[in-house]
Amino acid sequence: MKTVAIGVAVAAALVSTSAYAQDIVQTFNGPRIELRAGWDNPDIRATIQDNRNRVSRSADKSGFTYGGEFGYDYSPNNKMVIGAYAGLEGSTTKACGELYGEDRLCVRAGRNITAGARVGAVLDDKFLIYGKGGYSNGRVTVDYQDYELILADENFGHNFDGFHVGAGIEAAVGSGVYGRLEYVYTKYGRISAETDALNASLKPTRQQVVYAMGVRF
């Protein structure tokens, strides 16, 4: 009887350990989808240069970003996580100001597409600290009006390729639900335009602090 009791106890411990290990794997493992919202701060540096002068202005303004992301995470040893993701975001941010003489330049941040990878470490089975990085494609709408009639008025949208890096912390809430807070910095490429008298360029960057809620399935 004593031997049977010991065997039952050992079997129960093994089953409990196995279930516990399975819970750990499922915590940060598998496909996921999330909604995201937070602080958005694009910075647009515009430069105009003629034969004599070079004027550079940087305009940044805070706004609200919103969107979603889906991805897949793999936890090979319950201590680290390797994952890939793709996302789509919108923004309410718009900034206007004077650039050169009596003119007005308004820049509005549009949609932002991201795709990349992340690597993280699991803490206490319920928290994940990670770093991320990858490709970004952001759209910027520019409205330029020159009241001195030196340059033609312009209204156009342009897609900027770039890259982003970031870091965050993710917490498992339960039943496949998670929440996370992250910081992301994005650097886009530059566009330039030339006339007979002037050379103009735009170079955008972006900072974000985003909170996300998601579910694994």
JSON list of C-alpha atoms in Angstrom, two decimals:
[
{"chain": "A", "resi": 1, "resn": "MET", "atom": "CA", "xyz": [0.00, 0.00, 0.00]},
{"chain": "A", "resi": 2, "resn": "LYS", "atom": "CA", "xyz": [2.83, 2.37, 0.85]},
{"chain": "A", "resi": 3, "resn": "THR", "atom": "CA", "xyz": [4.51, 1.63, -2.49]},
{"chain": "A", "resi": 4, "resn": "VAL", "atom": "CA", "xyz": [1.25, 2.31, -4.37]},
{"chain": "A", "resi": 5, "resn": "ALA", "atom": "CA", "xyz": [0.79, 5.60, -2.52]},
{"chain": "A", "resi": 6, "resn": "ILE", "atom": "CA", "xyz": [4.31, 6.69, -3.43]},
{"chain": "A", "resi": 7, "resn": "GLY", "atom": "CA", "xyz": [3.72, 5.72, -7.07]},
{"chain": "A", "resi": 8, "resn": "VAL", "atom": "CA", "xyz": [0.46, 7.70, -7.19]},
{"chain": "A", "resi": 9, "resn": "ALA", "atom": "CA", "xyz": [2.17, 10.73, -5.66]},
{"chain": "A", "resi": 10, "resn": "VAL", "atom": "CA", "xyz": [5.02, 10.56, -8.16]},
{"chain": "A", "resi": 11, "resn": "ALA", "atom": "CA", "xyz": [2.59, 10.17, -11.07]},
{"chain": "A", "resi": 12, "resn": "ALA", "atom": "CA", "xyz": [0.54, 13.14, -9.84]},
{"chain": "A", "resi": 13, "resn": "ALA", "atom": "CA", "xyz": [3.69, 15.24, -9.54]},
{"chain": "A", "resi": 14, "resn": "LEU", "atom": "CA", "xyz": [4.74, 14.35, -13.07]},
{"chain": "A", "resi": 15, "resn": "VAL", "atom": "CA", "xyz": [1.32, 15.20, -14.46]},
{"chain": "A", "resi": 16, "resn": "SER", "atom": "CA", "xyz": [1.30, 18.49, -12.57]},
{"chain": "A", "resi": 17, "resn": "THR", "atom": "CA", "xyz": [4.80, 19.35, -13.78]},
{"chain": "A", "resi": 18, "resn": "SER", "atom": "CA", "xyz": [3.90, 18.49, -17.35]},
{"chain": "A", "resi": 19, "resn": "ALA", "atom": "CA", "xyz": [0.76, 20.63, -17.23]},
{"chain": "A", "resi": 20, "resn": "TYR", "atom": "CA", "xyz": [2.72, 23.47, -15.67]},
{"chain": "A", "resi": 21, "resn": "ALA", "atom": "CA", "xyz": [5.38, 23.26, -18.40]},
{"chain": "A", "resi": 22, "resn": "GLN", "atom": "CA", "xyz": [2.64, 23.23, -21.02]},
{"chain": "A", "resi": 23, "resn": "ASP", "atom": "CA", "xyz": [1.14, 26.38, -19.51]},
{"chain": "A", "resi": 24, "resn": "ILE", "atom": "CA", "xyz": [4.55, 28.07, -19.72]},
{"chain": "A", "resi": 25, "resn": "VAL", "atom": "CA", "xyz": [4.95, 27.15, -23.38]},
{"chain": "A", "resi": 26, "resn": "GLN", "atom": "CA", "xyz": [1.47, 28.39, -24.23]},
{"chain": "A", "resi": 27, "resn": "THR", "atom": "CA", "xyz": [2.02, 31.68, -22.44]},
{"chain": "A", "resi": 28, "resn": "PHE", "atom": "CA", "xyz": [4.33, 33.09, -25.12]},
{"chain": "A", "resi": 29, "resn": "ASN", "atom": "CA", "xyz": [3.98, 30.54, -27.90]},
{"chain": "A", "resi": 30, "resn": "GLY", "atom": "CA", "xyz": [1.86, 30.39, -31.04]},
{"chain": "A", "resi": 31, "resn": "PRO", "atom": "CA", "xyz": [-0.10, 32.79, -33.26]},
{"chain": "A", "resi": 32, "resn": "ARG", "atom": "CA", "xyz": [-1.46, 36.03, -31.82]},
{"chain": "A", "resi": 33, "resn": "ILE", "atom": "CA", "xyz": [-3.46, 39.10, -32.81]},
{"chain": "A", "resi": 34, "resn": "GLU", "atom": "CA", "xyz": [-3.76, 42.44, -31.02]},
{"chain": "A", "resi": 35, "resn": "LEU", "atom": "CA", "xyz": [-5.19, 45.96, -31.01]},
{"chain": "A", "resi": 36, "resn": "ARG", "atom": "CA", "xyz": [-2.80, 48.87, -30.39]},
{"chain": "A", "resi": 37, "resn": "ALA", "atom": "CA", "xyz": [-3.18, 52.51, -29.36]},
{"chain": "A", "resi": 38, "resn": "GLY", "atom": "CA", "xyz": [-0.92, 55.17, -27.92]},
{"chain": "A", "resi": 39, "resn": "TRP", "atom": "CA", "xyz": [1.24, 58.29, -28.28]},
{"chain": "A", "resi": 40, "resn": "ASP", "atom": "CA", "xyz": [2.60, 59.20, -31.70]},
{"chain": "A", "resi": 41, "resn": "ASN", "atom": "CA", "xyz": [5.28, 61.84, -32.32]},
{"chain": "A", "resi": 42, "resn": "PRO", "atom": "CA", "xyz": [6.42, 62.22, -35.95]},
{"chain": "A", "resi": 43, "resn": "ASP", "atom": "CA", "xyz": [9.26, 64.64, -36.67]},
{"chain": "A", "resi": 44, "resn": "ILE", "atom": "CA", "xyz": [9.63, 66.05, -40.18]},
{"chain": "A", "resi": 45, "resn": "ARG", "atom": "CA", "xyz": [12.88, 67.85, -41.06]},
{"chain": "A", "resi": 46, "resn": "ALA", "atom": "CA", "xyz": [12.47, 69.97, -44.17]},
{"chain": "A", "resi": 47, "resn": "THR", "atom": "CA", "xyz": [15.40, 71.66, -45.91]},
{"chain": "A", "resi": 48, "resn": "ILE", "atom": "CA", "xyz": [15.43, 74.25, -48.72]},
{"chain": "A", "resi": 49, "resn": "GLN", "atom": "CA", "xyz": [18.67, 75.43, -50.31]},
{"chain": "A", "resi": 50, "resn": "ASP", "atom": "CA", "xyz": [19.33, 77.96, -53.03]},
{"chain": "A", "resi": 51, "resn": "ASN", "atom": "CA", "xyz": [22.57, 79.42, -54.42]},
{"chain": "A", "resi": 52, "resn": "ARG", "atom": "CA", "xyz": [23.12, 81.52, -51.30]},
{"chain": "A", "resi": 53, "resn": "ASN", "atom": "CA", "xyz": [21.20, 80.16, -48.35]},
{"chain": "A", "resi": 54, "resn": "ARG", "atom": "CA", "xyz": [20.29, 76.89, -46.72]},
{"chain": "A", "resi": 55, "resn": "VAL", "atom": "CA", "xyz": [17.26, 76.78, -44.43]},
{"chain": "A", "resi": 56, "resn": "SER", "atom": "CA", "xyz": [16.39, 73.74, -42.34]},
{"chain": "A", "resi": 57, "resn": "ARG", "atom": "CA", "xyz": [13.36, 73.40, -40.08]},
{"chain": "A", "resi": 58, "resn": "SER", "atom": "CA", "xyz": [12.23, 70.53, -37.90]},
{"chain": "A", "resi": 59, "resn": "ALA", "atom": "CA", "xyz": [8.57, 70.21, -36.95]},
{"chain": "A", "resi": 60, "resn": "ASP", "atom": "CA", "xyz": [7.31, 67.62, -34.51]},
{"chain": "A", "resi": 61, "resn": "LYS", "atom": "CA", "xyz": [3.88, 67.25, -32.99]},
{"chain": "A", "resi": 62, "resn": "SER", "atom": "CA", "xyz": [2.26, 64.67, -30.77]},
{"chain": "A", "resi": 63, "resn": "GLY", "atom": "CA", "xyz": [-0.87, 62.83, -31.75]},
{"chain": "A", "resi": 64, "resn": "PHE", "atom": "CA", "xyz": [-2.71, 59.54, -31.36]},
{"chain": "A", "resi": 65, "resn": "THR", "atom": "CA", "xyz": [-1.83, 56.29, -33.09]},
{"chain": "A", "resi": 66, "resn": "TYR", "atom": "CA", "xyz": [-4.14, 53.29, -33.45]},
{"chain": "A", "resi": 67, "resn": "GLY", "atom": "CA", "xyz": [-4.09, 49.99, -35.29]},
{"chain": "A", "resi": 68, "resn": "GLY", "atom": "CA", "xyz": [-3.48, 46.27, -35.08]},
{"chain": "A", "resi": 69, "resn": "GLU", "atom": "CA", "xyz": [-0.79, 43.64, -35.32]},
{"chain": "A", "resi": 70, "resn": "PHE", "atom": "CA", "xyz": [-0.63, 39.90, -35.86]},
{"chain": "A", "resi": 71, "resn": "GLY", "atom": "CA", "xyz": [2.33, 37.61, -35.33]},
{"chain": "A", "resi": 72, "resn": "TYR", "atom": "CA", "xyz": [3.71, 34.26, -34.34]},
{"chain": "A", "resi": 73, "resn": "ASP", "atom": "CA", "xyz": [5.98, 33.50, -31.37]},
{"chain": "A", "resi": 74, "resn": "TYR", "atom": "CA", "xyz": [8.04, 30.41, -30.66]},
{"chain": "A", "resi": 75, "resn": "SER", "atom": "CA", "xyz": [9.44, 29.55, -27.24]},
{"chain": "A", "resi": 76, "resn": "PRO", "atom": "CA", "xyz": [11.99, 26.73, -27.67]},
{"chain": "A", "resi": 77, "resn": "ASN", "atom": "CA", "xyz": [13.05, 26.37, -24.02]},
{"chain": "A", "resi": 78, "resn": "ASN", "atom": "CA", "xyz": [10.48, 28.30, -21.95]},
{"chain": "A", "resi": 79, "resn": "LYS", "atom": "CA", "xyz": [13.13, 30.94, -21.25]},
{"chain": "A", "resi": 80, "resn": "MET", "atom": "CA", "xyz": [13.38, 32.83, -24.52]},
{"chain": "A", "resi": 81, "resn": "VAL", "atom": "CA", "xyz": [10.96, 33.80, -27.28]},
{"chain": "A", "resi": 82, "resn": "ILE", "atom": "CA", "xyz": [11.58, 34.31, -30.99]},
{"chain": "A", "resi": 83, "resn": "GLY", "atom": "CA", "xyz": [8.81, 35.83, -33.07]},
{"chain": "A", "resi": 84, "resn": "ALA", "atom": "CA", "xyz": [7.74, 37.56, -36.27]},
{"chain": "A", "resi": 85, "resn": "TYR", "atom": "CA", "xyz": [5.00, 40.13, -36.79]},
{"chain": "A", "resi": 86, "resn": "ALA", "atom": "CA", "xyz": [3.26, 42.49, -39.21]},
{"chain": "A", "resi": 87, "resn": "GLY", "atom": "CA", "xyz": [1.06, 45.46, -38.42]},
{"chain": "A", "resi": 88, "resn": "LEU", "atom": "CA", "xyz": [-0.96, 48.39, -39.74]},
{"chain": "A", "resi": 89, "resn": "GLU", "atom": "CA", "xyz": [-1.41, 51.73, -37.94]},
{"chain": "A", "resi": 90, "resn": "GLY", "atom": "CA", "xyz": [-3.11, 55.06, -38.47]},
{"chain": "A", "resi": 91, "resn": "SER", "atom": "CA", "xyz": [-2.35, 58.46, -36.93]},
{"chain": "A", "resi": 92, "resn": "THR", "atom": "CA", "xyz": [-4.13, 61.72, -36.11]},
{"chain": "A", "resi": 93, "resn": "THR", "atom": "CA", "xyz": [-0.93, 63.79, -36.09]},
{"chain": "A", "resi": 94, "resn": "LYS", "atom": "CA", "xyz": [-0.74, 66.97, -38.21]},
{"chain": "A", "resi": 95, "resn": "ALA", "atom": "CA", "xyz": [1.72, 69.87, -37.98]},
{"chain": "A", "resi": 96, "resn": "CYS", "atom": "CA", "xyz": [1.85, 73.21, -39.83]},
{"chain": "A", "resi": 97, "resn": "GLY", "atom": "CA", "xyz": [4.41, 76.01, -39.88]},
{"chain": "A", "resi": 98, "resn": "GLU", "atom": "CA", "xyz": [6.48, 78.45, -41.90]},
{"chain": "A", "resi": 99, "resn": "LEU", "atom": "CA", "xyz": [9.40, 77.00, -43.85]},
{"chain": "A", "resi": 100, "resn": "TYR", "atom": "CA", "xyz": [10.91, 79.69, -46.08]},
{"chain": "A", "resi": 101, "resn": "GLY", "atom": "CA", "xyz": [9.71, 83.29, -46.26]},
{"chain": "A", "resi": 102, "resn": "GLU", "atom": "CA", "xyz": [5.96, 83.82, -46.41]},
{"chain": "A", "resi": 103, "resn": "ASP", "atom": "CA", "xyz": [4.86, 80.25, -46.97]},
{"chain": "A", "resi": 104, "resn": "ARG", "atom": "CA", "xyz": [3.01, 77.55, -45.07]},
{"chain": "A", "resi": 105, "resn": "LEU", "atom": "CA", "xyz": [3.87, 73.87, -44.89]},
{"chain": "A", "resi": 106, "resn": "CYS", "atom": "CA", "xyz": [1.45, 71.35, -43.37]},
{"chain": "A", "resi": 107, "resn": "VAL", "atom": "CA", "xyz": [2.51, 67.75, -42.91]},
{"chain": "A", "resi": 108, "resn": "ARG", "atom": "CA", "xyz": [0.15, 64.99, -41.85]},
{"chain": "A", "resi": 109, "resn": "ALA", "atom": "CA", "xyz": [1.18, 61.49, -40.80]},
{"chain": "A", "resi": 110, "resn": "GLY", "atom": "CA", "xyz": [-0.79, 58.76, -42.57]},
{"chain": "A", "resi": 111, "resn": "ARG", "atom": "CA", "xyz": [-0.89, 55.00, -42.36]},
{"chain": "A", "resi": 112, "resn": "ASN", "atom": "CA", "xyz": [2.17, 53.02, -41.28]},
{"chain": "A", "resi": 113, "resn": "ILE", "atom": "CA", "xyz": [2.92, 49.42, -42.26]},
{"chain": "A", "resi": 114, "resn": "THR", "atom": "CA", "xyz": [5.40, 47.36, -40.24]},
{"chain": "A", "resi": 115, "resn": "ALA", "atom": "CA", "xyz": [6.96, 43.91, -40.48]},
{"chain": "A", "resi": 116, "resn": "GLY", "atom": "CA", "xyz": [9.78, 42.51, -38.40]},
{"chain": "A", "resi": 117, "resn": "ALA", "atom": "CA", "xyz": [11.07, 40.14, -35.76]},
{"chain": "A", "resi": 118, "resn": "ARG", "atom": "CA", "xyz": [11.51, 40.19, -32.00]},
{"chain": "A", "resi": 119, "resn": "VAL", "atom": "CA", "xyz": [13.56, 38.33, -29.41]},
{"chain": "A", "resi": 120, "resn": "GLY", "atom": "CA", "xyz": [12.79, 38.26, -25.72]},
{"chain": "A", "resi": 121, "resn": "ALA", "atom": "CA", "xyz": [13.44, 36.67, -22.33]},
{"chain": "A", "resi": 122, "resn": "VAL", "atom": "CA", "xyz": [10.72, 35.17, -20.12]},
{"chain": "A", "resi": 123, "resn": "LEU", "atom": "CA", "xyz": [10.62, 36.32, -16.50]},
{"chain": "A", "resi": 124, "resn": "ASP", "atom": "CA", "xyz": [8.66, 34.48, -13.80]},
{"chain": "A", "resi": 125, "resn": "ASP", "atom": "CA", "xyz": [6.68, 32.59, -16.46]},
{"chain": "A", "resi": 126, "resn": "LYS", "atom": "CA", "xyz": [4.28, 35.51, -16.89]},
{"chain": "A", "resi": 127, "resn": "PHE", "atom": "CA", "xyz": [6.37, 38.39, -18.21]},
{"chain": "A", "resi": 128, "resn": "LEU", "atom": "CA", "xyz": [8.33, 38.83, -21.42]},
{"chain": "A", "resi": 129, "resn": "ILE", "atom": "CA", "xyz": [10.97, 41.53, -21.97]},
{"chain": "A", "resi": 130, "resn": "TYR", "atom": "CA", "xyz": [11.81, 41.88, -25.65]},
{"chain": "A", "resi": 131, "resn": "GLY", "atom": "CA", "xyz": [13.53, 43.89, -28.35]},
{"chain": "A", "resi": 132, "resn": "LYS", "atom": "CA", "xyz": [12.15, 44.27, -31.87]},
{"chain": "A", "resi": 133, "resn": "GLY", "atom": "CA", "xyz": [13.13, 45.64, -35.25]},
{"chain": "A", "resi": 134, "resn": "GLY", "atom": "CA", "xyz": [12.23, 45.54, -38.90]},
{"chain": "A", "resi": 135, "resn": "TYR", "atom": "CA", "xyz": [10.83, 47.28, -41.97]},
{"chain": "A", "resi": 136, "resn": "SER", "atom": "CA", "xyz": [8.47, 50.26, -41.97]},
{"chain": "A", "resi": 137, "resn": "ASN", "atom": "CA", "xyz": [6.54, 52.00, -44.73]},
{"chain": "A", "resi": 138, "resn": "GLY", "atom": "CA", "xyz": [4.87, 55.26, -43.69]},
{"chain": "A", "resi": 139, "resn": "ARG", "atom": "CA", "xyz": [2.75, 57.64, -45.70]},
{"chain": "A", "resi": 140, "resn": "VAL", "atom": "CA", "xyz": [3.06, 61.40, -45.30]},
{"chain": "A", "resi": 141, "resn": "THR", "atom": "CA", "xyz": [0.73, 64.00, -46.85]},
{"chain": "A", "resi": 142, "resn": "VAL", "atom": "CA", "xyz": [2.26, 67.40, -47.61]},
{"chain": "A", "resi": 143, "resn": "ASP", "atom": "CA", "xyz": [0.36, 70.63, -48.29]},
{"chain": "A", "resi": 144, "resn": "TYR", "atom": "CA", "xyz": [2.64, 73.53, -49.31]},
{"chain": "A", "resi": 145, "resn": "GLN", "atom": "CA", "xyz": [1.46, 77.08, -50.09]},
{"chain": "A", "resi": 146, "resn": "ASP", "atom": "CA", "xyz": [3.87, 79.85, -51.08]},
{"chain": "A", "resi": 147, "resn": "TYR", "atom": "CA", "xyz": [2.29, 83.28, -50.67]},
{"chain": "A", "resi": 148, "resn": "GLU", "atom": "CA", "xyz": [5.25, 84.98, -52.38]},
{"chain": "A", "resi": 149, "resn": "LEU", "atom": "CA", "xyz": [4.70, 82.85, -55.50]},
{"chain": "A", "resi": 150, "resn": "ILE", "atom": "CA", "xyz": [8.35, 81.78, -55.61]},
{"chain": "A", "resi": 151, "resn": "LEU", "atom": "CA", "xyz": [7.47, 78.11, -55.61]},
{"chain": "A", "resi": 152, "resn": "ALA", "atom": "CA", "xyz": [4.37, 76.41, -56.95]},
{"chain": "A", "resi": 153, "resn": "ASP", "atom": "CA", "xyz": [1.82, 75.24, -54.40]},
{"chain": "A", "resi": 154, "resn": "GLU", "atom": "CA", "xyz": [1.95, 71.52, -53.78]},
{"chain": "A", "resi": 155, "resn": "ASN", "atom": "CA", "xyz": [-0.39, 68.96, -52.29]},
{"chain": "A", "resi": 156, "resn": "PHE", "atom": "CA", "xyz": [0.79, 65.38, -52.47]},
{"chain": "A", "resi": 157, "resn": "GLY", "atom": "CA", "xyz": [1.22, 62.18, -50.54]},
{"chain": "A", "resi": 158, "resn": "HIS", "atom": "CA", "xyz": [4.38, 60.12, -50.45]},
{"chain": "A", "resi": 159, "resn": "ASN", "atom": "CA", "xyz": [5.27, 56.69, -49.07]},
{"chain": "A", "resi": 160, "resn": "PHE", "atom": "CA", "xyz": [8.54, 56.51, -47.13]},
{"chain": "A", "resi": 161, "resn": "ASP", "atom": "CA", "xyz": [10.47, 53.26, -46.70]},
{"chain": "A", "resi": 162, "resn": "GLY", "atom": "CA", "xyz": [12.47, 52.91, -43.50]},
{"chain": "A", "resi": 163, "resn": "PHE", "atom": "CA", "xyz": [13.22, 50.80, -40.47]},
{"chain": "A", "resi": 164, "resn": "HIS", "atom": "CA", "xyz": [12.09, 50.68, -36.86]},
{"chain": "A", "resi": 165, "resn": "VAL", "atom": "CA", "xyz": [13.58, 49.45, -33.58]},
{"chain": "A", "resi": 166, "resn": "GLY", "atom": "CA", "xyz": [11.93, 49.14, -30.20]},
{"chain": "A", "resi": 167, "resn": "ALA", "atom": "CA", "xyz": [11.60, 47.39, -26.87]},
{"chain": "A", "resi": 168, "resn": "GLY", "atom": "CA", "xyz": [8.81, 46.49, -24.50]},
{"chain": "A", "resi": 169, "resn": "ILE", "atom": "CA", "xyz": [7.38, 44.33, -21.76]},
{"chain": "A", "resi": 170, "resn": "GLU", "atom": "CA", "xyz": [4.52, 41.89, -22.21]},
{"chain": "A", "resi": 171, "resn": "ALA", "atom": "CA", "xyz": [2.40, 40.33, -19.46]},
{"chain": "A", "resi": 172, "resn": "ALA", "atom": "CA", "xyz": [0.21, 37.23, -19.69]},
{"chain": "A", "resi": 173, "resn": "VAL", "atom": "CA", "xyz": [-3.20, 38.04, -18.23]},
{"chain": "A", "resi": 174, "resn": "GLY", "atom": "CA", "xyz": [-4.74, 34.58, -18.55]},
{"chain": "A", "resi": 175, "resn": "SER", "atom": "CA", "xyz": [-6.76, 32.40, -20.96]},
{"chain": "A", "resi": 176, "resn": "GLY", "atom": "CA", "xyz": [-4.49, 33.41, -23.83]},
{"chain": "A", "resi": 177, "resn": "VAL", "atom": "CA", "xyz": [-4.98, 37.15, -23.23]},
{"chain": "A", "resi": 178, "resn": "TYR", "atom": "CA", "xyz": [-1.96, 39.44, -22.91]},
{"chain": "A", "resi": 179, "resn": "GLY", "atom": "CA", "xyz": [-1.14, 43.11, -22.56]},
{"chain": "A", "resi": 180, "resn": "ARG", "atom": "CA", "xyz": [2.06, 44.93, -23.43]},
{"chain": "A", "resi": 181, "resn": "LEU", "atom": "CA", "xyz": [3.69, 48.33, -23.39]},
{"chain": "A", "resi": 182, "resn": "GLU", "atom": "CA", "xyz": [6.41, 49.24, -25.88]},
{"chain": "A", "resi": 183, "resn": "TYR", "atom": "CA", "xyz": [8.50, 52.07, -27.28]},
{"chain": "A", "resi": 184, "resn": "VAL", "atom": "CA", "xyz": [9.26, 52.24, -31.02]},
{"chain": "A", "resi": 185, "resn": "TYR", "atom": "CA", "xyz": [11.60, 54.55, -32.96]},
{"chain": "A", "resi": 186, "resn": "THR", "atom": "CA", "xyz": [11.24, 54.73, -36.75]},
{"chain": "A", "resi": 187, "resn": "LYS", "atom": "CA", "xyz": [13.58, 56.32, -39.26]},
{"chain": "A", "resi": 188, "resn": "TYR", "atom": "CA", "xyz": [12.33, 56.81, -42.81]},
{"chain": "A", "resi": 189, "resn": "GLY", "atom": "CA", "xyz": [14.24, 57.61, -45.96]},
{"chain": "A", "resi": 190, "resn": "ARG", "atom": "CA", "xyz": [14.55, 61.08, -47.48]},
{"chain": "A", "resi": 191, "resn": "ILE", "atom": "CA", "xyz": [12.85, 62.51, -50.56]},
{"chain": "A", "resi": 192, "resn": "SER", "atom": "CA", "xyz": [14.22, 65.44, -52.55]},
{"chain": "A", "resi": 193, "resn": "ALA", "atom": "CA", "xyz": [12.96, 67.76, -55.28]},
{"chain": "A", "resi": 194, "resn": "GLU", "atom": "CA", "xyz": [14.91, 70.24, -57.41]},
{"chain": "A", "resi": 195, "resn": "THR", "atom": "CA", "xyz": [14.04, 73.31, -59.45]},
{"chain": "A", "resi": 196, "resn": "ASP", "atom": "CA", "xyz": [16.33, 75.68, -61.35]},
{"chain": "A", "resi": 197, "resn": "ALA", "atom": "CA", "xyz": [16.71, 77.84, -58.24]},
{"chain": "A", "resi": 198, "resn": "LEU", "atom": "CA", "xyz": [16.03, 75.60, -55.24]},
{"chain": "A", "resi": 199, "resn": "ASN", "atom": "CA", "xyz": [16.63, 72.17, -53.78]},
{"chain": "A", "resi": 200, "resn": "ALA", "atom": "CA", "xyz": [14.14, 70.87, -51.21]},
{"chain": "A", "resi": 201, "resn": "SER", "atom": "CA", "xyz": [14.08, 67.70, -49.12]},
{"chain": "A", "resi": 202, "resn": "LEU", "atom": "CA", "xyz": [11.96, 66.02, -46.43]},
{"chain": "A", "resi": 203, "resn": "LYS", "atom": "CA", "xyz": [13.34, 63.58, -43.87]},
{"chain": "A", "resi": 204, "resn": "PRO", "atom": "CA", "xyz": [10.83, 62.09, -41.37]},
{"chain": "A", "resi": 205, "resn": "THR", "atom": "CA", "xyz": [11.38, 60.15, -38.15]},
{"chain": "A", "resi": 206, "resn": "ARG", "atom": "CA", "xyz": [8.89, 58.92, -35.55]},
{"chain": "A", "resi": 207, "resn": "GLN", "atom": "CA", "xyz": [8.63, 58.00, -31.89]},
{"chain": "A", "resi": 208, "resn": "GLN", "atom": "CA", "xyz": [5.78, 56.00, -30.36]},
{"chain": "A", "resi": 209, "resn": "VAL", "atom": "CA", "xyz": [4.75, 54.68, -26.97]},
{"chain": "A", "resi": 210, "resn": "VAL", "atom": "CA", "xyz": [2.01, 52.11, -27.50]},
{"chain": "A", "resi": 211, "resn": "TYR", "atom": "CA", "xyz": [-0.15, 49.91, -25.28]},
{"chain": "A", "resi": 212, "resn": "ALA", "atom": "CA", "xyz": [-1.58, 46.74, -26.82]},
{"chain": "A", "resi": 213, "resn": "MET", "atom": "CA", "xyz": [-4.08, 44.09, -25.78]},
{"chain": "A", "resi": 214, "resn": "GLY", "atom": "CA", "xyz": [-4.12, 40.80, -27.64]},
{"chain": "A", "resi": 215, "resn": "VAL", "atom": "CA", "xyz": [-5.05, 37.14, -27.62]},
{"chain": "A", "resi": 216, "resn": "ARG", "atom": "CA", "xyz": [-3.21, 33.95, -28.53]},
{"chain": "A", "resi": 217, "resn": "PHE", "atom": "CA", "xyz": [-5.00, 31.08, -30.24]}
]
